[in-house]
Amino acid sequence: MSDTPNILEANGARLWQSIMRSGEIGPGRSSGLCRLALTDSDKEMRDLFVRWCEQADLRVTVDRVGNIFARRPGRDENLAPVLIGSHLDTQAAGGKYDGILGVLAGLEVMRVLNERGIETRRSIEVVNWTNEEGARFAPPMAASAAFAGGLDLDTVLNLKDDDGAVFGAELERIGYAGEAAVGGREIDSYFELHIEQGPLLEAEGIDLGIVTGGYQTVGMNIDIHGTCAHSGPTPMDKRRNALVGAALLIVAANEIGWRHHPDEGKSTAPRFTCWPNKTGILPDYAQVSIDFRSPSGEITARMLSEFEAAIPDCARRGNVDIEIVQRWTFGSEVFDPNCIDTVKATADALAVPYREILSQAGHDAYNMAKICPTALLFSPCREGITHNEAEHIELDYTLPSVNVLLNAAVTRANR
Amino acid sequence: MSDTPNILEANGARLWQSIMRSGEIGPGRSSGLCRLALTDSDKEMRDLFVRWCEQADLRVTVDRVGNIFARRPGRDENLAPVLIGSHLDTQAAGGKYDGILGVLAGLEVMRVLNERGIETRRSIEVVNWTNEEGARFAPPMAASAAFAGGLDLDTVLNLKDDDGAVFGAELERIGYAGEAAVGGREIDSYFELHIEQGPLLEAEGIDLGIVTGGYQTVGMNIDIHGTCAHSGPTPMDKRRNALVGAALLIVAANEIGWRHHPDEGKSTAPRFTCWPNKTGILPDYAQVSIDFRSPSGEITARMLSEFEAAIPDCARRGNVDIEIVQRWTFGSEVFDPNCIDTVKATADALAVPYREILSQAGHDAYNMAKICPTALLFSPCREGITHNEAEHIELDYTLPSVNVLLNAAVTRANR
């Protein structure tokens, strides 16, 4: 074996075949996927991924929140490993590439190293993080957060989906409640390749985005409390309809998003529950999720404070009680200058044009950036359409970023 | 047996005991009931009601939509019967009296006639209508509508609840898919006693309301179509969030309700669904139920037209497509002057003070008024609180209306 490879090349056809095979597991309603975390289709995909890893002679371990690590030992097993990965779960109406590309590109790195007989100094591991999407169990990125110490084990294992199913029990059910400790070990570095989920790279004809930071995001779950009463006789001034209070909040958040649209500000209300939510009765409870994002921490903070100022007015107009019950932030994480330099140098060596870019979505890389040098790479996706079954990429504009990932990770593993 | 009774008196203690026994079946989260149609607790209550009817020597039949009729034969079985009834199902956070009073007061009528050995000219039947609330299977009052020819049998049997359970299958499951034809037989008259579900009778200290008409109500289900997209990168002007469109509609309806509040106008948004309704993805579908009510057909029509005029603006502001997919109206039904006169004369004879009143809620009596002479009687309820577990009545101010029901129904049955 040699540890001084020249430039390595991924096998695009092989990678694409793996992605297409993944694209058959957990079909959505049209052309995409509905492969929610810890469902039967997630299990089917995990089983296939583990089989592929074992066929590549990788050592597979699963931790207690179901994260799968497949290790290709380096020359010095005592050195901290380089991790490459992303997630295999999807949204309820998701595409075939979001997350999946990053995991299977990591596997392709291993396959290339195997067939070239290349030994690296450090071990390399490809990782599939559990429940990145948060589509089934909120919050998103829960298992990488646990790995990075941002969420404790019990919190994650006790998350419930909308039907009351429990994360830990579902993990047992599908056979991925592993025995490995969650995190707590030294990681040399983490590399994640992901589709951009925005339109910039495609529009500019650039095949690689090197993420230098994230959109500053603040999110919250808000409880709205009213009073059950009859839809008929109750006069307007006696009504305390939680659904009306929630609607007022959603409209207020939407207006704030538009107000900051010129500065790329965005507001989102993706999720809503209501009880009893039946004809004939005013609901006494609702919960809505709302978040605000912008490229600037200052603008995001301004959106948040405008929204907080609007809450009392919504409560008054809806005659309800409103309480923020959970808050989260992401996007202020810092990616590692050394890793970014390695990626840039690799791109230059491969003559792959790149641009620096901000991430507008959350990624497992945000959690990893808190505990180890991390780089996040973007490849183009058509029209920036994502979290939609129409999500689409082409191999020809994806392969350059895979080759940068491959060579940058190997460079790092030989450091 | 005699057919010329003097004034008859209900056994208040016995009636109350039956109501309290019913109040133990299908407990809610606090002091009320959650006895949704065709659930196990509805079955338990039905079984008890049937047992009570059989103990009173009534002939029980069940029709194909699960309506239960318990007949006390009259002297001339060829004459059309007098019906007395209401419903035993409740809201998800319902009280112990809404509907239940009317059915068990009907049963009390039978018990009084039995113990007094009174024979009537016409048969009398007490009826429990299936799924009056519509809390589980929309629309409300579906089974009395089927009886009165307003909905066809297949439509009712194929109604689905929010979890996809089918009306007909649930009816089979609990053993109440009867063999009797639905409606299609001559009914002499229908009497329904119901709690007011408004504050007027209690406030005025009057124990009987004689309903002369209903609030004019128009309701609709509205579909909102957007596009699934990522909560993060999608810029505001590309977003088509169905949840935002729905919130705009709810706020617009609420404002219209307030605008007509001085004329007792009301708008209601009781119910809302959304898909995928998950963190991280803009929902592409929502449905909201909205209705408008007022004492005047003209004002209700004005509210409706204001709302219809607001829809295109909501669609534009939310960048979504909006479509009214189902409409309903009620409240324009006319109660029978002869039946009302009988009730008034009875109240006078019993020295029970009464007032004329409008119903603000829907009732099975609305459906029956379309096919036979119908009277709807109200008794007071505390503070008008209803469709809330805190719903409350007292025997002392309820018994007068029960006695009016008893004597008026017997008068009618001897006609």
mmCIF file of N, CA and C in Angstrom, chain B residues 265-375:
data_model
loop_
_atom_site.group_PDB
_atom_site.id
_atom_site.type_symbol
_atom_site.label_atom_id
_atom_site.label_comp_id
_atom_site.label_asym_id
_atom_site.label_seq_id
_atom_site.Cartn_x
_atom_site.Cartn_y
_atom_site.Cartn_z
ATOM 1 N N GLY B 265 -73.441 38.825 14.733
ATOM 2 C CA GLY B 265 -72.749 37.988 13.754
ATOM 3 C C GLY B 265 -71.571 37.298 14.413
ATOM 4 N N LYS B 266 -71.238 36.110 13.893
ATOM 5 C CA LYS B 266 -70.120 35.339 14.428
ATOM 6 C C LYS B 266 -69.418 34.611 13.301
ATOM 7 N N SER B 267 -68.110 34.515 13.403
ATOM 8 C CA SER B 267 -67.361 33.675 12.466
ATOM 9 C C SER B 267 -66.584 32.651 13.277
ATOM 10 N N THR B 268 -66.422 31.476 12.702
ATOM 11 C CA THR B 268 -65.761 30.393 13.428
ATOM 12 C C THR B 268 -64.801 29.647 12.520
ATOM 13 N N ALA B 269 -63.597 29.399 13.035
ATOM 14 C CA ALA B 269 -62.651 28.474 12.398
ATOM 15 C C ALA B 269 -62.327 27.424 13.453
ATOM 16 N N PRO B 270 -63.031 26.289 13.420
ATOM 17 C CA PRO B 270 -62.855 25.301 14.488
ATOM 18 C C PRO B 270 -61.815 24.230 14.176
ATOM 19 N N ARG B 271 -61.398 24.125 12.900
ATOM 20 C CA ARG B 271 -60.748 22.894 12.483
ATOM 21 C C ARG B 271 -59.763 23.163 11.360
ATOM 22 N N PHE B 272 -58.653 22.446 11.423
ATOM 23 C CA PHE B 272 -57.545 22.770 10.546
ATOM 24 C C PHE B 272 -56.668 21.545 10.342
ATOM 25 N N THR B 273 -56.313 21.234 9.100
ATOM 26 C CA THR B 273 -55.328 20.191 8.853
ATOM 27 C C THR B 273 -54.294 20.720 7.867
ATOM 28 N N CYS B 274 -53.139 20.077 7.843
ATOM 29 C CA CYS B 274 -52.001 20.599 7.107
ATOM 30 C C CYS B 274 -51.096 19.427 6.745
ATOM 31 N N TRP B 275 -50.470 19.470 5.561
ATOM 32 C CA TRP B 275 -49.569 18.389 5.147
ATOM 33 C C TRP B 275 -48.356 18.938 4.446
ATOM 34 N N PRO B 276 -47.140 18.424 4.674
ATOM 35 C CA PRO B 276 -46.765 17.353 5.604
ATOM 36 C C PRO B 276 -46.778 17.780 7.074
ATOM 37 N N ASN B 277 -46.818 19.052 7.354
ATOM 38 C CA ASN B 277 -46.883 19.523 8.748
ATOM 39 C C ASN B 277 -45.691 19.046 9.569
ATOM 40 N N LYS B 278 -44.515 19.234 8.997
ATOM 41 C CA LYS B 278 -43.284 18.791 9.641
ATOM 42 C C LYS B 278 -42.282 19.943 9.629
ATOM 43 N N THR B 279 -41.471 19.975 10.656
ATOM 44 C CA THR B 279 -40.376 20.926 10.704
ATOM 45 C C THR B 279 -39.516 20.824 9.446
ATOM 46 N N GLY B 280 -39.107 21.941 8.904
ATOM 47 C CA GLY B 280 -38.110 21.913 7.838
ATOM 48 C C GLY B 280 -38.671 21.904 6.437
ATOM 49 N N ILE B 281 -39.997 21.875 6.315
ATOM 50 C CA ILE B 281 -40.583 21.802 4.972
ATOM 51 C C ILE B 281 -41.825 22.675 4.924
ATOM 52 N N LEU B 282 -41.948 23.447 3.844
ATOM 53 C CA LEU B 282 -43.145 24.273 3.693
ATOM 54 C C LEU B 282 -44.302 23.373 3.290
ATOM 55 N N PRO B 283 -45.428 23.433 3.992
ATOM 56 C CA PRO B 283 -46.564 22.561 3.676
ATOM 57 C C PRO B 283 -47.165 22.906 2.313
ATOM 58 N N ASP B 284 -47.539 21.879 1.557
ATOM 59 C CA ASP B 284 -48.158 22.154 0.258
ATOM 60 C C ASP B 284 -49.678 22.034 0.301
ATOM 61 N N TYR B 285 -50.219 21.640 1.456
ATOM 62 C CA TYR B 285 -51.681 21.485 1.529
ATOM 63 C C TYR B 285 -52.183 21.820 2.919
ATOM 64 N N ALA B 286 -53.287 22.513 2.962
ATOM 65 C CA ALA B 286 -53.980 22.745 4.224
ATOM 66 C C ALA B 286 -55.473 22.745 3.932
ATOM 67 N N GLN B 287 -56.256 22.400 4.956
ATOM 68 C CA GLN B 287 -57.710 22.567 4.834
ATOM 69 C C GLN B 287 -58.212 23.203 6.118
ATOM 70 N N VAL B 288 -59.089 24.174 5.950
ATOM 71 C CA VAL B 288 -59.663 24.837 7.113
ATOM 72 C C VAL B 288 -61.189 24.855 6.959
ATOM 73 N N SER B 289 -61.890 24.681 8.091
ATOM 74 C CA SER B 289 -63.348 24.813 8.122
ATOM 75 C C SER B 289 -63.678 26.202 8.665
ATOM 76 N N ILE B 290 -64.598 26.867 8.021
ATOM 77 C CA ILE B 290 -64.993 28.208 8.459
ATOM 78 C C ILE B 290 -66.503 28.329 8.336
ATOM 79 N N ASP B 291 -67.146 28.934 9.356
ATOM 80 C CA ASP B 291 -68.570 29.231 9.175
ATOM 81 C C ASP B 291 -68.922 30.605 9.709
ATOM 82 N N PHE B 292 -70.034 31.097 9.211
ATOM 83 C CA PHE B 292 -70.564 32.403 9.603
ATOM 84 C C PHE B 292 -72.009 32.228 10.043
ATOM 85 N N ARG B 293 -72.398 32.919 11.127
ATOM 86 C CA ARG B 293 -73.760 32.816 11.651
ATOM 87 C C ARG B 293 -74.243 34.187 12.077
ATOM 88 N N SER B 294 -75.524 34.387 11.943
ATOM 89 C CA SER B 294 -76.154 35.569 12.531
ATOM 90 C C SER B 294 -77.650 35.302 12.618
ATOM 91 N N PRO B 295 -78.391 36.125 13.359
ATOM 92 C CA PRO B 295 -79.837 35.909 13.443
ATOM 93 C C PRO B 295 -80.536 36.224 12.127
ATOM 94 N N SER B 296 -79.854 36.899 11.213
ATOM 95 C CA SER B 296 -80.507 37.384 10.000
ATOM 96 C C SER B 296 -79.861 36.805 8.756
ATOM 97 N N GLY B 297 -80.698 36.295 7.880
ATOM 98 C CA GLY B 297 -80.184 35.743 6.629
ATOM 99 C C GLY B 297 -79.406 36.772 5.833
ATOM 100 N N GLU B 298 -79.866 38.006 5.935
ATOM 101 C CA GLU B 298 -79.219 39.068 5.170
ATOM 102 C C GLU B 298 -77.797 39.332 5.687
ATOM 103 N N ILE B 299 -77.664 39.381 7.009
ATOM 104 C CA ILE B 299 -76.333 39.644 7.570
ATOM 105 C C ILE B 299 -75.390 38.477 7.296
ATOM 106 N N THR B 300 -75.911 37.257 7.450
ATOM 107 C CA THR B 300 -75.066 36.093 7.154
ATOM 108 C C THR B 300 -74.611 36.126 5.699
ATOM 109 N N ALA B 301 -75.510 36.481 4.803
ATOM 110 C CA ALA B 301 -75.147 36.557 3.392
ATOM 111 C C ALA B 301 -74.083 37.632 3.168
ATOM 112 N N ARG B 302 -74.198 38.723 3.914
ATOM 113 C CA ARG B 302 -73.206 39.792 3.768
ATOM 114 C C ARG B 302 -71.830 39.315 4.274
ATOM 115 N N MET B 303 -71.828 38.601 5.404
ATOM 116 C CA MET B 303 -70.554 38.070 5.918
ATOM 117 C C MET B 303 -69.924 37.136 4.890
ATOM 118 N N LEU B 304 -70.756 36.273 4.330
ATOM 119 C CA LEU B 304 -70.244 35.327 3.340
ATOM 120 C C LEU B 304 -69.649 36.051 2.146
ATOM 121 N N SER B 305 -70.352 37.093 1.676
ATOM 122 C CA SER B 305 -69.841 37.757 0.469
ATOM 123 C C SER B 305 -68.584 38.568 0.790
ATOM 124 N N GLU B 306 -68.496 39.105 1.997
ATOM 125 C CA GLU B 306 -67.243 39.772 2.389
ATOM 126 C C GLU B 306 -66.090 38.768 2.420
ATOM 127 N N PHE B 307 -66.400 37.578 2.913
ATOM 128 C CA PHE B 307 -65.341 36.560 2.986
ATOM 129 C C PHE B 307 -64.924 36.114 1.588
ATOM 130 N N GLU B 308 -65.920 35.878 0.749
ATOM 131 C CA GLU B 308 -65.581 35.457 -0.621
ATOM 132 C C GLU B 308 -64.755 36.521 -1.337
ATOM 133 N N ALA B 309 -65.042 37.777 -1.014
ATOM 134 C CA ALA B 309 -64.257 38.861 -1.622
ATOM 135 C C ALA B 309 -62.837 38.889 -1.073
ATOM 136 N N ALA B 310 -62.647 38.409 0.159
ATOM 137 C CA ALA B 310 -61.305 38.428 0.770
ATOM 138 C C ALA B 310 -60.428 37.285 0.275
ATOM 139 N N ILE B 311 -61.050 36.223 -0.245
ATOM 140 C CA ILE B 311 -60.279 35.030 -0.620
ATOM 141 C C ILE B 311 -59.179 35.323 -1.649
ATOM 142 N N PRO B 312 -59.486 36.056 -2.724
ATOM 143 C CA PRO B 312 -58.397 36.298 -3.695
ATOM 144 C C PRO B 312 -57.224 37.060 -3.080
ATOM 145 N N ASP B 313 -57.517 37.959 -2.151
ATOM 146 C CA ASP B 313 -56.443 38.700 -1.490
ATOM 147 C C ASP B 313 -55.587 37.758 -0.626
ATOM 148 N N CYS B 314 -56.254 36.847 0.081
ATOM 149 C CA CYS B 314 -55.505 35.862 0.879
ATOM 150 C C CYS B 314 -54.643 34.988 -0.035
ATOM 151 N N ALA B 315 -55.203 34.603 -1.169
ATOM 152 C CA ALA B 315 -54.453 33.754 -2.109
ATOM 153 C C ALA B 315 -53.232 34.495 -2.646
ATOM 154 N N ARG B 316 -53.421 35.778 -2.930
ATOM 155 C CA ARG B 316 -52.315 36.578 -3.451
ATOM 156 C C ARG B 316 -51.246 36.768 -2.382
ATOM 157 N N ARG B 317 -51.683 37.161 -1.182
ATOM 158 C CA ARG B 317 -50.698 37.417 -0.118
ATOM 159 C C ARG B 317 -49.963 36.149 0.294
ATOM 160 N N GLY B 318 -50.655 35.010 0.259
ATOM 161 C CA GLY B 318 -50.019 33.751 0.657
ATOM 162 C C GLY B 318 -49.364 33.032 -0.511
ATOM 163 N N ASN B 319 -49.577 33.546 -1.735
ATOM 164 C CA ASN B 319 -49.049 32.905 -2.948
ATOM 165 C C ASN B 319 -49.481 31.438 -3.026
ATOM 166 N N VAL B 320 -50.759 31.217 -2.785
ATOM 167 C CA VAL B 320 -51.319 29.858 -2.770
ATOM 168 C C VAL B 320 -52.602 29.834 -3.601
ATOM 169 N N ASP B 321 -53.072 28.640 -3.872
ATOM 170 C CA ASP B 321 -54.370 28.472 -4.528
ATOM 171 C C ASP B 321 -55.399 28.098 -3.468
ATOM 172 N N ILE B 322 -56.552 28.741 -3.546
ATOM 173 C CA ILE B 322 -57.594 28.530 -2.529
ATOM 174 C C ILE B 322 -58.882 28.122 -3.226
ATOM 175 N N GLU B 323 -59.506 27.074 -2.683
ATOM 176 C CA GLU B 323 -60.730 26.560 -3.309
ATOM 177 C C GLU B 323 -61.707 26.113 -2.228
ATOM 178 N N ILE B 324 -62.939 26.600 -2.317
ATOM 179 C CA ILE B 324 -63.990 26.112 -1.419
ATOM 180 C C ILE B 324 -64.453 24.760 -1.949
ATOM 181 N N VAL B 325 -64.271 23.707 -1.145
ATOM 182 C CA VAL B 325 -64.541 22.359 -1.654
ATOM 183 C C VAL B 325 -65.851 21.772 -1.131
ATOM 184 N N GLN B 326 -66.422 22.359 -0.088
ATOM 185 C CA GLN B 326 -67.679 21.844 0.462
ATOM 186 C C GLN B 326 -68.378 23.011 1.145
ATOM 187 N N ARG B 327 -69.685 23.111 0.943
ATOM 188 C CA ARG B 327 -70.457 24.173 1.592
ATOM 189 C C ARG B 327 -71.654 23.564 2.301
ATOM 190 N N TRP B 328 -72.107 24.182 3.371
ATOM 191 C CA TRP B 328 -73.348 23.758 4.003
ATOM 192 C C TRP B 328 -74.050 24.976 4.594
ATOM 193 N N THR B 329 -75.342 24.832 4.787
ATOM 194 C CA THR B 329 -76.119 25.893 5.419
ATOM 195 C C THR B 329 -77.093 25.230 6.378
ATOM 196 N N PHE B 330 -77.430 25.914 7.444
ATOM 197 C CA PHE B 330 -78.564 25.482 8.244
ATOM 198 C C PHE B 330 -79.108 26.679 9.003
ATOM 199 N N GLY B 331 -80.275 26.517 9.540
ATOM 200 C CA GLY B 331 -80.851 27.596 10.333
ATOM 201 C C GLY B 331 -82.046 28.251 9.668
ATOM 202 N N SER B 332 -82.287 27.912 8.400
ATOM 203 C CA SER B 332 -83.447 28.525 7.746
ATOM 204 C C SER B 332 -84.681 27.631 7.865
ATOM 205 N N GLU B 333 -84.521 26.507 8.589
ATOM 206 C CA GLU B 333 -85.635 25.589 8.738
ATOM 207 C C GLU B 333 -86.742 26.245 9.592
ATOM 208 N N VAL B 334 -87.941 25.790 9.355
ATOM 209 C CA VAL B 334 -89.083 26.396 10.037
ATOM 210 C C VAL B 334 -89.724 25.369 10.970
ATOM 211 N N PHE B 335 -89.862 25.755 12.214
ATOM 212 C CA PHE B 335 -90.542 24.858 13.156
ATOM 213 C C PHE B 335 -92.051 25.037 13.012
ATOM 214 N N ASP B 336 -92.751 24.020 13.444
ATOM 215 C CA ASP B 336 -94.167 23.910 13.096
ATOM 216 C C ASP B 336 -95.057 24.740 14.035
ATOM 217 N N PRO B 337 -95.874 25.633 13.475
ATOM 218 C CA PRO B 337 -96.722 26.483 14.327
ATOM 219 C C PRO B 337 -97.658 25.676 15.218
ATOM 220 N N ASN B 338 -98.189 24.581 14.708
ATOM 221 C CA ASN B 338 -99.091 23.769 15.541
ATOM 222 C C ASN B 338 -98.365 23.141 16.715
ATOM 223 N N CYS B 339 -97.184 22.583 16.416
ATOM 224 C CA CYS B 339 -96.401 21.982 17.508
ATOM 225 C C CYS B 339 -96.020 23.055 18.519
ATOM 226 N N ILE B 340 -95.607 24.209 18.021
ATOM 227 C CA ILE B 340 -95.234 25.305 18.923
ATOM 228 C C ILE B 340 -96.437 25.711 19.781
ATOM 229 N N ASP B 341 -97.609 25.775 19.153
ATOM 230 C CA ASP B 341 -98.816 26.114 19.919
ATOM 231 C C ASP B 341 -99.099 25.077 21.001
ATOM 232 N N THR B 342 -98.911 23.810 20.646
ATOM 233 C CA THR B 342 -99.118 22.749 21.641
ATOM 234 C C THR B 342 -98.169 22.924 22.818
ATOM 235 N N VAL B 343 -96.928 23.226 22.506
ATOM 236 C CA VAL B 343 -95.938 23.413 23.571
ATOM 237 C C VAL B 343 -96.300 24.626 24.427
ATOM 238 N N LYS B 344 -96.687 25.709 23.790
ATOM 239 C CA LYS B 344 -97.052 26.912 24.553
ATOM 240 C C LYS B 344 -98.259 26.659 25.456
ATOM 241 N N ALA B 345 -99.255 25.980 24.874
ATOM 242 C CA ALA B 345 -100.462 25.690 25.683
ATOM 243 C C ALA B 345 -100.119 24.797 26.862
ATOM 244 N N THR B 346 -99.231 23.852 26.622
ATOM 245 C CA THR B 346 -98.811 22.961 27.699
ATOM 246 C C THR B 346 -98.082 23.734 28.779
ATOM 247 N N ALA B 347 -97.159 24.602 28.347
ATOM 248 C CA ALA B 347 -96.415 25.414 29.313
ATOM 249 C C ALA B 347 -97.366 26.277 30.132
ATOM 250 N N ASP B 348 -98.361 26.853 29.465
ATOM 251 C CA ASP B 348 -99.353 27.654 30.195
ATOM 252 C C ASP B 348 -100.078 26.795 31.225
ATOM 253 N N ALA B 349 -100.486 25.593 30.783
ATOM 254 C CA ALA B 349 -101.231 24.717 31.695
ATOM 255 C C ALA B 349 -100.403 24.318 32.907
ATOM 256 N N LEU B 350 -99.073 24.181 32.676
ATOM 257 C CA LEU B 350 -98.174 23.787 33.769
ATOM 258 C C LEU B 350 -97.628 25.004 34.512
ATOM 259 N N ALA B 351 -98.041 26.192 34.072
ATOM 260 C CA ALA B 351 -97.552 27.434 34.668
ATOM 261 C C ALA B 351 -96.028 27.541 34.603
ATOM 262 N N VAL B 352 -95.467 27.057 33.472
ATOM 263 C CA VAL B 352 -94.022 27.204 33.238
ATOM 264 C C VAL B 352 -93.799 28.433 32.352
ATOM 265 N N PRO B 353 -93.134 29.459 32.873
ATOM 266 C CA PRO B 353 -92.859 30.636 32.039
ATOM 267 C C PRO B 353 -91.934 30.253 30.882
ATOM 268 N N TYR B 354 -92.132 30.842 29.759
ATOM 269 C CA TYR B 354 -91.294 30.528 28.593
ATOM 270 C C TYR B 354 -91.038 31.783 27.787
ATOM 271 N N ARG B 355 -90.096 31.693 26.904
ATOM 272 C CA ARG B 355 -89.885 32.754 25.921
ATOM 273 C C ARG B 355 -89.601 32.103 24.575
ATOM 274 N N GLU B 356 -89.894 32.851 23.527
ATOM 275 C CA GLU B 356 -89.455 32.396 22.210
ATOM 276 C C GLU B 356 -87.963 32.673 22.087
ATOM 277 N N ILE B 357 -87.291 31.850 21.307
ATOM 278 C CA ILE B 357 -85.842 31.966 21.228
ATOM 279 C C ILE B 357 -85.370 31.455 19.867
ATOM 280 N N LEU B 358 -84.216 31.935 19.434
ATOM 281 C CA LEU B 358 -83.597 31.395 18.222
ATOM 282 C C LEU B 358 -82.501 30.420 18.632
ATOM 283 N N SER B 359 -82.354 29.368 17.868
ATOM 284 C CA SER B 359 -81.237 28.448 18.109
ATOM 285 C C SER B 359 -80.008 28.958 17.374
ATOM 286 N N GLN B 360 -78.881 28.941 18.068
ATOM 287 C CA GLN B 360 -77.645 29.383 17.432
ATOM 288 C C GLN B 360 -76.784 28.215 16.972
ATOM 289 N N ALA B 361 -77.167 27.039 17.387
ATOM 290 C CA ALA B 361 -76.408 25.837 17.009
ATOM 291 C C ALA B 361 -77.260 24.984 16.089
ATOM 292 N N GLY B 362 -76.628 24.028 15.438
ATOM 293 C CA GLY B 362 -77.363 23.063 14.642
ATOM 294 C C GLY B 362 -77.950 21.982 15.539
ATOM 295 N N HIS B 363 -79.073 21.401 15.132
ATOM 296 C CA HIS B 363 -79.697 20.322 15.904
ATOM 297 C C HIS B 363 -80.337 19.338 14.938
ATOM 298 N N ASP B 364 -80.480 18.099 15.384
ATOM 299 C CA ASP B 364 -81.193 17.112 14.572
ATOM 300 C C ASP B 364 -82.593 17.588 14.224
ATOM 301 N N ALA B 365 -83.175 18.425 15.107
ATOM 302 C CA ALA B 365 -84.522 18.958 14.851
ATOM 303 C C ALA B 365 -84.580 19.737 13.537
ATOM 304 N N TYR B 366 -83.459 20.333 13.144
ATOM 305 C CA TYR B 366 -83.444 21.051 11.859
ATOM 306 C C TYR B 366 -83.731 20.101 10.713
ATOM 307 N N ASN B 367 -83.100 18.912 10.772
ATOM 308 C CA ASN B 367 -83.357 17.937 9.713
ATOM 309 C C ASN B 367 -84.792 17.434 9.760
ATOM 310 N N MET B 368 -85.272 17.145 10.984
ATOM 311 C CA MET B 368 -86.621 16.601 11.106
ATOM 312 C C MET B 368 -87.674 17.616 10.667
ATOM 313 N N ALA B 369 -87.393 18.902 10.873
ATOM 314 C CA ALA B 369 -88.357 19.948 10.488
ATOM 315 C C ALA B 369 -88.641 19.930 8.989
ATOM 316 N N LYS B 370 -87.731 19.319 8.237
ATOM 317 C CA LYS B 370 -87.940 19.259 6.786
ATOM 318 C C LYS B 370 -88.953 18.200 6.391
ATOM 319 N N ILE B 371 -89.204 17.226 7.288
ATOM 320 C CA ILE B 371 -90.098 16.135 6.890
ATOM 321 C C ILE B 371 -91.327 15.962 7.776
ATOM 322 N N CYS B 372 -91.364 16.636 8.913
ATOM 323 C CA CYS B 372 -92.543 16.493 9.769
ATOM 324 C C CYS B 372 -92.669 17.707 10.687
ATOM 325 N N PRO B 373 -93.862 17.947 11.227
ATOM 326 C CA PRO B 373 -94.026 19.023 12.204
ATOM 327 C C PRO B 373 -93.070 18.801 13.375
ATOM 328 N N THR B 374 -92.324 19.827 13.707
ATOM 329 C CA THR B 374 -91.245 19.676 14.687
ATOM 330 C C THR B 374 -91.263 20.818 15.681
ATOM 331 N N ALA B 375 -90.972 20.482 16.947
ATOM 332 C CA ALA B 375 -90.765 21.509 17.964
ATOM 333 C C ALA B 375 -89.426 21.268 18.645
#
